[in-house]
Short mmCIF file of N, CA and C in Angstrom, two decimals:
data_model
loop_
_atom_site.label_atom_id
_atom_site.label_comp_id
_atom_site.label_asym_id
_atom_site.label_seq_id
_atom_site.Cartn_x
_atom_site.Cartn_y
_atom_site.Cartn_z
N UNK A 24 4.22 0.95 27.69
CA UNK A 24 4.71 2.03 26.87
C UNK A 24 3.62 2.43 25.88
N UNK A 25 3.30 3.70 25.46
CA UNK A 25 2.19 3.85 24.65
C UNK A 25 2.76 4.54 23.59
N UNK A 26 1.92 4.18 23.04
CA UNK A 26 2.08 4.36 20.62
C UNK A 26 1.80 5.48 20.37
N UNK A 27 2.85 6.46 20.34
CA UNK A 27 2.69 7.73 19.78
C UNK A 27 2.46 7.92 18.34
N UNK A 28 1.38 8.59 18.03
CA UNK A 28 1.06 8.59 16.92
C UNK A 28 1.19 9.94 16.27
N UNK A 29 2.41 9.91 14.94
CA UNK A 29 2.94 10.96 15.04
C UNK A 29 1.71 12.08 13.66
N UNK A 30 2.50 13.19 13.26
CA UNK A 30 1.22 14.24 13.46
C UNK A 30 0.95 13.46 11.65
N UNK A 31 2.18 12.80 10.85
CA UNK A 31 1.98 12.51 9.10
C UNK A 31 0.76 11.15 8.96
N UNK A 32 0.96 10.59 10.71
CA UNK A 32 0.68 8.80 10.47
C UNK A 32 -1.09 9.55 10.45
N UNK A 33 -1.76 10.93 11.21
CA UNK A 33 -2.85 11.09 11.61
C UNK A 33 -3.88 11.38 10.20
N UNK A 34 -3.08 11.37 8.76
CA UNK A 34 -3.64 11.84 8.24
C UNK A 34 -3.22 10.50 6.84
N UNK A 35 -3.25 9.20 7.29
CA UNK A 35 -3.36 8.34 6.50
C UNK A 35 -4.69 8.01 5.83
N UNK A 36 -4.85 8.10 5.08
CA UNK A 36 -6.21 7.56 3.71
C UNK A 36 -6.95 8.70 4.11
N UNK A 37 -6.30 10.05 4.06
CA UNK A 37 -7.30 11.13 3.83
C UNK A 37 -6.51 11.86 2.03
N UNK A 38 -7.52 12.31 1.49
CA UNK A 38 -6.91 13.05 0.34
C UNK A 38 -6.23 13.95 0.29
N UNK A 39 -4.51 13.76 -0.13
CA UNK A 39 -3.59 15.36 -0.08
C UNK A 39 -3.68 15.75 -1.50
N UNK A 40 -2.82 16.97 -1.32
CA UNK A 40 -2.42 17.46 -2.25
C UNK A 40 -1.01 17.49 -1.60
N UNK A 41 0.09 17.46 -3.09
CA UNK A 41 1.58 17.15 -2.59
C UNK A 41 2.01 18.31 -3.61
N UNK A 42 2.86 18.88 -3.58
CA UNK A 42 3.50 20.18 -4.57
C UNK A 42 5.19 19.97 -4.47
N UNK A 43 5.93 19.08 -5.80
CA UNK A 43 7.31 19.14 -5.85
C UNK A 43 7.50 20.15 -6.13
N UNK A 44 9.54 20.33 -6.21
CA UNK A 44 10.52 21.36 -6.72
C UNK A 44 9.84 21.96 -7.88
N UNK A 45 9.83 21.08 -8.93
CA UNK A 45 9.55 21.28 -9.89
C UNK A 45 7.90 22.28 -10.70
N UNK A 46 7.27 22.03 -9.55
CA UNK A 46 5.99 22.93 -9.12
C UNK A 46 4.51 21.96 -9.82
N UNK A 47 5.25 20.43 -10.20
CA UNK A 47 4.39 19.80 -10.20
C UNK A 47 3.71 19.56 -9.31
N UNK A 48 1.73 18.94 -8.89
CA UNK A 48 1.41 18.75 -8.12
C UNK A 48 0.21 17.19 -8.73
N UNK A 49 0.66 17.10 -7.48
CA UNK A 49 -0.33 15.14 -7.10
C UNK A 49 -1.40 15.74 -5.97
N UNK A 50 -2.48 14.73 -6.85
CA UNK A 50 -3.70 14.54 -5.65
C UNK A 50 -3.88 13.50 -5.23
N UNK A 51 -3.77 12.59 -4.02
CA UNK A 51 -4.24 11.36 -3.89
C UNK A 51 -4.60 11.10 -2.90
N UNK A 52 -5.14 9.81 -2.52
CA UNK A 52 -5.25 9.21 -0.84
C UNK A 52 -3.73 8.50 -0.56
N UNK A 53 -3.56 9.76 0.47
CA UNK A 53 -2.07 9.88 1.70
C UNK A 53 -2.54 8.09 2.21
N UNK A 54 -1.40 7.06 1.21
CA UNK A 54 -1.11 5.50 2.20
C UNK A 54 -0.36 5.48 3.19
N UNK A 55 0.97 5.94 2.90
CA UNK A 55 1.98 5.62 3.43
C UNK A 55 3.02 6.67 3.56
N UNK A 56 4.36 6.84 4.18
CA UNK A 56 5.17 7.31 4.17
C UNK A 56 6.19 7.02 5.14
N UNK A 57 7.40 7.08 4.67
CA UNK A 57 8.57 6.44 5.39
C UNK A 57 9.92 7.87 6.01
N UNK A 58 10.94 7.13 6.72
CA UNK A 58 11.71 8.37 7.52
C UNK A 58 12.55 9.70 6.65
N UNK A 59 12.12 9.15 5.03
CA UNK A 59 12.77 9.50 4.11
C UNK A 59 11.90 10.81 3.97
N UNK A 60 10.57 10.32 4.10
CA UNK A 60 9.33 11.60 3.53
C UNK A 60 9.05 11.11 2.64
N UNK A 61 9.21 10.25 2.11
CA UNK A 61 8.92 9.34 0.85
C UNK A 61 7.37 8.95 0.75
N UNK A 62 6.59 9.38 -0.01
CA UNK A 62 5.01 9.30 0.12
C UNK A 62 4.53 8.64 -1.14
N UNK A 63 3.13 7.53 -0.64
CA UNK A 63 2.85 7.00 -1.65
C UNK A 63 1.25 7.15 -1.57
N UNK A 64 1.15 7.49 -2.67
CA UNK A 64 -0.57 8.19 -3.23
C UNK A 64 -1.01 7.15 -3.92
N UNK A 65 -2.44 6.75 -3.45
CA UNK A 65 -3.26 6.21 -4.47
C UNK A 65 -4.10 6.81 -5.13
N UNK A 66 -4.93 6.39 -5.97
CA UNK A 66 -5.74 7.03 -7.00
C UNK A 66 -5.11 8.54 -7.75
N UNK A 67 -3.90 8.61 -7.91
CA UNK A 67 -3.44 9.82 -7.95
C UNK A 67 -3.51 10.77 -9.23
N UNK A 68 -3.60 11.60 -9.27
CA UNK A 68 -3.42 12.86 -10.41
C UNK A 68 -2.06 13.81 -10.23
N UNK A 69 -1.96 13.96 -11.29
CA UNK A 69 -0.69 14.79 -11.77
C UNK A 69 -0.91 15.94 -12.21
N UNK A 70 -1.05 17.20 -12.45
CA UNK A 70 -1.35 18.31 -12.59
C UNK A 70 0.12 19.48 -12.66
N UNK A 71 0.15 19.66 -14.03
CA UNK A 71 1.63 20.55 -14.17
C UNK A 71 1.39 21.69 -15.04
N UNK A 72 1.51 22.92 -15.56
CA UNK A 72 1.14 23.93 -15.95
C UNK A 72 2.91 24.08 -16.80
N UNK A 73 2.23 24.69 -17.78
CA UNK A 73 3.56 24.56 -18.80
C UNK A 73 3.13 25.96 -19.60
N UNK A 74 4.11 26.79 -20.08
CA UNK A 74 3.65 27.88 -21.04
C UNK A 74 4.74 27.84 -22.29
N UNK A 75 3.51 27.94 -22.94
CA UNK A 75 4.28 28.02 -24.43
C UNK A 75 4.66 29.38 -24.68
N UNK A 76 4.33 30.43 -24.82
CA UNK A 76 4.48 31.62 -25.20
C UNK A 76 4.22 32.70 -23.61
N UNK A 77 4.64 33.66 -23.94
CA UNK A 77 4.73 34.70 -22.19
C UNK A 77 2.97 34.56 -21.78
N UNK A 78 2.07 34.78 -22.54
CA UNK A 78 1.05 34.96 -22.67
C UNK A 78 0.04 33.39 -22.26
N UNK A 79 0.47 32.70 -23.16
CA UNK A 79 -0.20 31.52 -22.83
C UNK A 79 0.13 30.34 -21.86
N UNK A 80 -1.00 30.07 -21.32
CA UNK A 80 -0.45 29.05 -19.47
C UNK A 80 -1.05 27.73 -20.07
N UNK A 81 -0.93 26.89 -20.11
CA UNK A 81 -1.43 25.54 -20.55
C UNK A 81 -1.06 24.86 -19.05
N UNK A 82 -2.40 24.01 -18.58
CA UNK A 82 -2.86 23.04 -17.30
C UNK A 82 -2.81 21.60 -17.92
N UNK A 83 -2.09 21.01 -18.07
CA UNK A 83 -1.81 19.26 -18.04
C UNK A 83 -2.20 18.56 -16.60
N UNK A 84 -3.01 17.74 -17.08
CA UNK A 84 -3.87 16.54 -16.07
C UNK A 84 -3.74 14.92 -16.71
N UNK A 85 -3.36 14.63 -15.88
CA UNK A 85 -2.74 12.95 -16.34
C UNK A 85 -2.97 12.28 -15.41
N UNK A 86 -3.86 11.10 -15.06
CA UNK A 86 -4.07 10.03 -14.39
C UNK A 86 -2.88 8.87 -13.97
N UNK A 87 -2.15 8.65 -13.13
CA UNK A 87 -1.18 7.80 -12.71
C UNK A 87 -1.13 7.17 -11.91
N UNK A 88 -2.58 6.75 -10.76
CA UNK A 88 -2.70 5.47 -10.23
C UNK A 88 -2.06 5.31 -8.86
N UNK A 89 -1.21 4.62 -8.30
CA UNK A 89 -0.37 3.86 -7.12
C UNK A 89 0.75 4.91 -7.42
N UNK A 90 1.44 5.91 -7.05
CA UNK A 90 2.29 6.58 -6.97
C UNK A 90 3.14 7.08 -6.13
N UNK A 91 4.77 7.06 -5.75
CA UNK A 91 5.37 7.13 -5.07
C UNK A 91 6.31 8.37 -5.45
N UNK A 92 6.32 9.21 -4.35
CA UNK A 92 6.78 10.41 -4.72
C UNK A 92 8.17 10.39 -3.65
N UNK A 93 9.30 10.59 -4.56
CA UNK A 93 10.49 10.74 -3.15
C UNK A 93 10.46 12.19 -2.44
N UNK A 94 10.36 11.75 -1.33
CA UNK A 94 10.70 12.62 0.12
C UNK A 94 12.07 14.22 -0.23
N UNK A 95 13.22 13.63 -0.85
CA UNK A 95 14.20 14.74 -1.20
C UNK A 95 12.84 15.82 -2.60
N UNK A 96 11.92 15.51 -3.02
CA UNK A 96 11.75 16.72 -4.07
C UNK A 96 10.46 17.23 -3.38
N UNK A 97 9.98 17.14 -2.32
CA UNK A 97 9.04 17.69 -1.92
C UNK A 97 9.13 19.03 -1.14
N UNK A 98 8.01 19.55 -1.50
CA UNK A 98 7.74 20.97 -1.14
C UNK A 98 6.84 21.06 -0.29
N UNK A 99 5.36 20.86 -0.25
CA UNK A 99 4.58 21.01 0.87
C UNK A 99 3.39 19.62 0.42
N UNK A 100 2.64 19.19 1.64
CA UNK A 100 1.91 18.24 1.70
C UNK A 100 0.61 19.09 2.46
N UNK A 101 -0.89 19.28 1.57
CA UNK A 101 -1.66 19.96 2.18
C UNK A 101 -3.09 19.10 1.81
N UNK A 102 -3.36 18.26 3.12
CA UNK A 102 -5.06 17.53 3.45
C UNK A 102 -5.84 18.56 2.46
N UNK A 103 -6.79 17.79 1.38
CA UNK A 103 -7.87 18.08 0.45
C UNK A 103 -9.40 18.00 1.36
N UNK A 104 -9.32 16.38 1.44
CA UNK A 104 -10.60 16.21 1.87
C UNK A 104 -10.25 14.88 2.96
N UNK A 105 -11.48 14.60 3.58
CA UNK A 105 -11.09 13.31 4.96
C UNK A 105 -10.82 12.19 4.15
N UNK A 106 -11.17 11.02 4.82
CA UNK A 106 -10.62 9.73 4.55
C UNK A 106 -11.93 9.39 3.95
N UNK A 107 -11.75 8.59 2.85
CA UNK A 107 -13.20 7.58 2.33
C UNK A 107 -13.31 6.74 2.99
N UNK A 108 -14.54 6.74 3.08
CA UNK A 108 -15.29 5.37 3.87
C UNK A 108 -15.67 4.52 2.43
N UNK A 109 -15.27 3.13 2.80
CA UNK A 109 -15.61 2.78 1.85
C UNK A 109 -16.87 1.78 2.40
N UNK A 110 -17.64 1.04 1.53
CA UNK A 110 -18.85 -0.01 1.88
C UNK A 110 -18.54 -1.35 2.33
N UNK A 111 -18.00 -1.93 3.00
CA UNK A 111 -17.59 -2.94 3.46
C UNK A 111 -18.84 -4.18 3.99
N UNK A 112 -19.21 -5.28 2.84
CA UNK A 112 -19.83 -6.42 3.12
C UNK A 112 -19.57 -7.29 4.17
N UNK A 113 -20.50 -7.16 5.04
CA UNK A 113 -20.58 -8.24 6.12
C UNK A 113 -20.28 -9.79 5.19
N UNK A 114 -19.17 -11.03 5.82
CA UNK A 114 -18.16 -12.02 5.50
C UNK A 114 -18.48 -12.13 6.32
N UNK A 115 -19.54 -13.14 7.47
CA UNK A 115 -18.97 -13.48 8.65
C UNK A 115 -20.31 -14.83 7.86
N UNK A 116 -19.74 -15.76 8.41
CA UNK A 116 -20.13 -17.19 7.93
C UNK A 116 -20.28 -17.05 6.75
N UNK A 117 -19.55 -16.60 5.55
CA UNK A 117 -19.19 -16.86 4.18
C UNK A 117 -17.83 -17.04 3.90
N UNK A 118 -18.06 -18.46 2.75
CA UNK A 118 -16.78 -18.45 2.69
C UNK A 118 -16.08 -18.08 1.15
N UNK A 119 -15.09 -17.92 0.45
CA UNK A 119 -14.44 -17.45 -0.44
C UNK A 119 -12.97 -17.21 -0.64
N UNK A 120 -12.64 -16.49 -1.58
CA UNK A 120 -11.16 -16.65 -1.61
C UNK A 120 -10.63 -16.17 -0.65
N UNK A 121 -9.29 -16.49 0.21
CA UNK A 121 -8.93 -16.03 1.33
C UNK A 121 -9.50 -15.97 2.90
N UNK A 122 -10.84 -17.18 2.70
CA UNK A 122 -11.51 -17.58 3.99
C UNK A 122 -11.40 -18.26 4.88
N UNK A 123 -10.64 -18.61 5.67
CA UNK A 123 -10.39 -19.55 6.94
C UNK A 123 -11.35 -20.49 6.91
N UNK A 124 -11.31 -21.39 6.72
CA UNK A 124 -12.05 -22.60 7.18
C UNK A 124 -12.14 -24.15 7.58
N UNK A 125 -12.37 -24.39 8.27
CA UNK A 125 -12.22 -25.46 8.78
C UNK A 125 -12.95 -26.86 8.14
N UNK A 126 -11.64 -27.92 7.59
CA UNK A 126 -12.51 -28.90 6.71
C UNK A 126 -12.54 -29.92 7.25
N UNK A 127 -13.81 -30.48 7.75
CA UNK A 127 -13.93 -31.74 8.60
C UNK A 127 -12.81 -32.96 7.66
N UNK A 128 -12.19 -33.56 8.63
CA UNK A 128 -11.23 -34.74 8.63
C UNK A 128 -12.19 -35.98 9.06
N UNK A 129 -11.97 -37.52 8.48
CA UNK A 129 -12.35 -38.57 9.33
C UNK A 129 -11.54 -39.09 10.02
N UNK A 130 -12.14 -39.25 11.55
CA UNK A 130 -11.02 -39.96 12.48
C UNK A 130 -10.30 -40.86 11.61
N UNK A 131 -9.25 -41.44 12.21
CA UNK A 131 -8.47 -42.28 12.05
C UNK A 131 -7.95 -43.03 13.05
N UNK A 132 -7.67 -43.80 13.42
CA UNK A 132 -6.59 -44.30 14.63
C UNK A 132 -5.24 -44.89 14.36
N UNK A 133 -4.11 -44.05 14.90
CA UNK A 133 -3.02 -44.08 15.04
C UNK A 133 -2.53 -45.32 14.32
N UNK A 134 -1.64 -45.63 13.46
CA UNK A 134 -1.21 -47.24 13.43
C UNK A 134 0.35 -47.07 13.87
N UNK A 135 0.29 -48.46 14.44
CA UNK A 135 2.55 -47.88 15.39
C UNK A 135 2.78 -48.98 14.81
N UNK A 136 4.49 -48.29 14.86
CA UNK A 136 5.18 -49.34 13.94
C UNK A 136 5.14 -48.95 12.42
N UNK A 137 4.40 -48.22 11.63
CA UNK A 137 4.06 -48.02 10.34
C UNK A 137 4.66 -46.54 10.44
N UNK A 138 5.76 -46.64 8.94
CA UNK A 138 6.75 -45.22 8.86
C UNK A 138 5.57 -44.64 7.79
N UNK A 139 5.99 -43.15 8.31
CA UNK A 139 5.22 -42.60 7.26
C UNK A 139 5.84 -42.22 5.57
N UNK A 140 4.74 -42.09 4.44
CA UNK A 140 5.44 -42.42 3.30
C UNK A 140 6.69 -41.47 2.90
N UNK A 141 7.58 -42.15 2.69
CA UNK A 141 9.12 -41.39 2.14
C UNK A 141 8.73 -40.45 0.95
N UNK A 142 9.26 -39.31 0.51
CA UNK A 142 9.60 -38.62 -0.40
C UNK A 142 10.70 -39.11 -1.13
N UNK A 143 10.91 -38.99 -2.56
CA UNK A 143 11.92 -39.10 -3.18
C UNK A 143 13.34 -38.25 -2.88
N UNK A 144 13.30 -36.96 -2.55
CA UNK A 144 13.77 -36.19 -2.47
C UNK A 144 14.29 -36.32 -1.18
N UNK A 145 13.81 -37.03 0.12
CA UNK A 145 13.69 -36.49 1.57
C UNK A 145 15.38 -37.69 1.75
N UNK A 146 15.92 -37.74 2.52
CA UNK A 146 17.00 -38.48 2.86
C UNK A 146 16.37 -39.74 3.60
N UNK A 147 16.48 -41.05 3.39
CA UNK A 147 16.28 -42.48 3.87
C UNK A 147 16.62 -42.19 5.13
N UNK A 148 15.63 -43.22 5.87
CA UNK A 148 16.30 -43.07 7.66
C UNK A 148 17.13 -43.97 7.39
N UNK A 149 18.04 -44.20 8.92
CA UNK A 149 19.12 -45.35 8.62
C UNK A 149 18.40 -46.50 10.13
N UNK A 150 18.60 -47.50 9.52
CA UNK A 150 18.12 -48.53 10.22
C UNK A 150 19.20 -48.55 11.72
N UNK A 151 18.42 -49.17 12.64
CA UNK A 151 19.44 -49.38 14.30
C UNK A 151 20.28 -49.87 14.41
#
C-alpha cells in the first residue's frame, strides 16, 4: 500500500504566512497540523494593524515563539519562503548526551543455585 502524501503534509518546515477571522496574521515555519486544521508555527510573529482614529493605521509586531493556532479561526494559509536547511554536525563515532553506546562488561560465569538479590519492595519467593 503506498503513503499518500497529502497536499498540507508537502509543505512542512517551509515558512507560511497564516491570516485569522480576526485579520490577525502569523509568520512561521509550518511543523505540524492535525484533522482539525489546527497548525503549529515555530519561530513565529504576530502582526495585527489596529486604528486609532479614521485616519491613523498603527502595525503591531510581537514575537511569540512555538505557536498553535486553532483550525476553526483560520482564514487562509499562504507558503513565504522554502524550508531551512539547517547545518547539521557529523556525530558518527562521538559520543554525548543522547548517544548509544556500548559499555564493555567483564565476563562473568554463571553461578547456579545462587538467587538473585531480593528487593525490599519485590514479594519473597515461597520455598517448595
Amino acid at each position: 500500500m503506498a503513503f499518500r502524501v497529502s497536499k498540507m503534509q508537502q509543505h512542512i518546515n517551509y515558512k507560511v504566512e497564516v491570516t485569522l477571522q480576526d485579520s490577525r496574521n502569523f509568520v512561521g515555519i509550518f511543523l505540524a497540523f492535525d484533522r482539525h486544521m489546527n497548525i503549529i508555527l515555530g519561530d513565529c510573529e504576530e502582526t495585527r494593524r489596529s486604528r486609532l482614529k479614521k485616519a491613523v493605521e498603527r502595525e503591531e509586531t510581537r514575537v511569540l515563539g512555538l505557536c498553535l493556532l486553532r483550525g476553526e479561526h483560520l482564514v487562509s494559509l499562504r507558503v513565504v519562503g522554502p524550508p531551512i536547511q539547517e547545518e547539521r554536525k557529523s556525530v558518527v563515532g562521538m559520543g554525548g548526551p543522547g548517544a548509544q553506546m556500548m559499555m564493555p562488561r567483564p565476563m562473568q560465569p554463571p553461578v547456579f543455585g545462587a538467587r538473585p538479590p531480593v528487593m525490599p519492595q519485590m514479594m519473597q519467593p515461597r520455598p517448595f
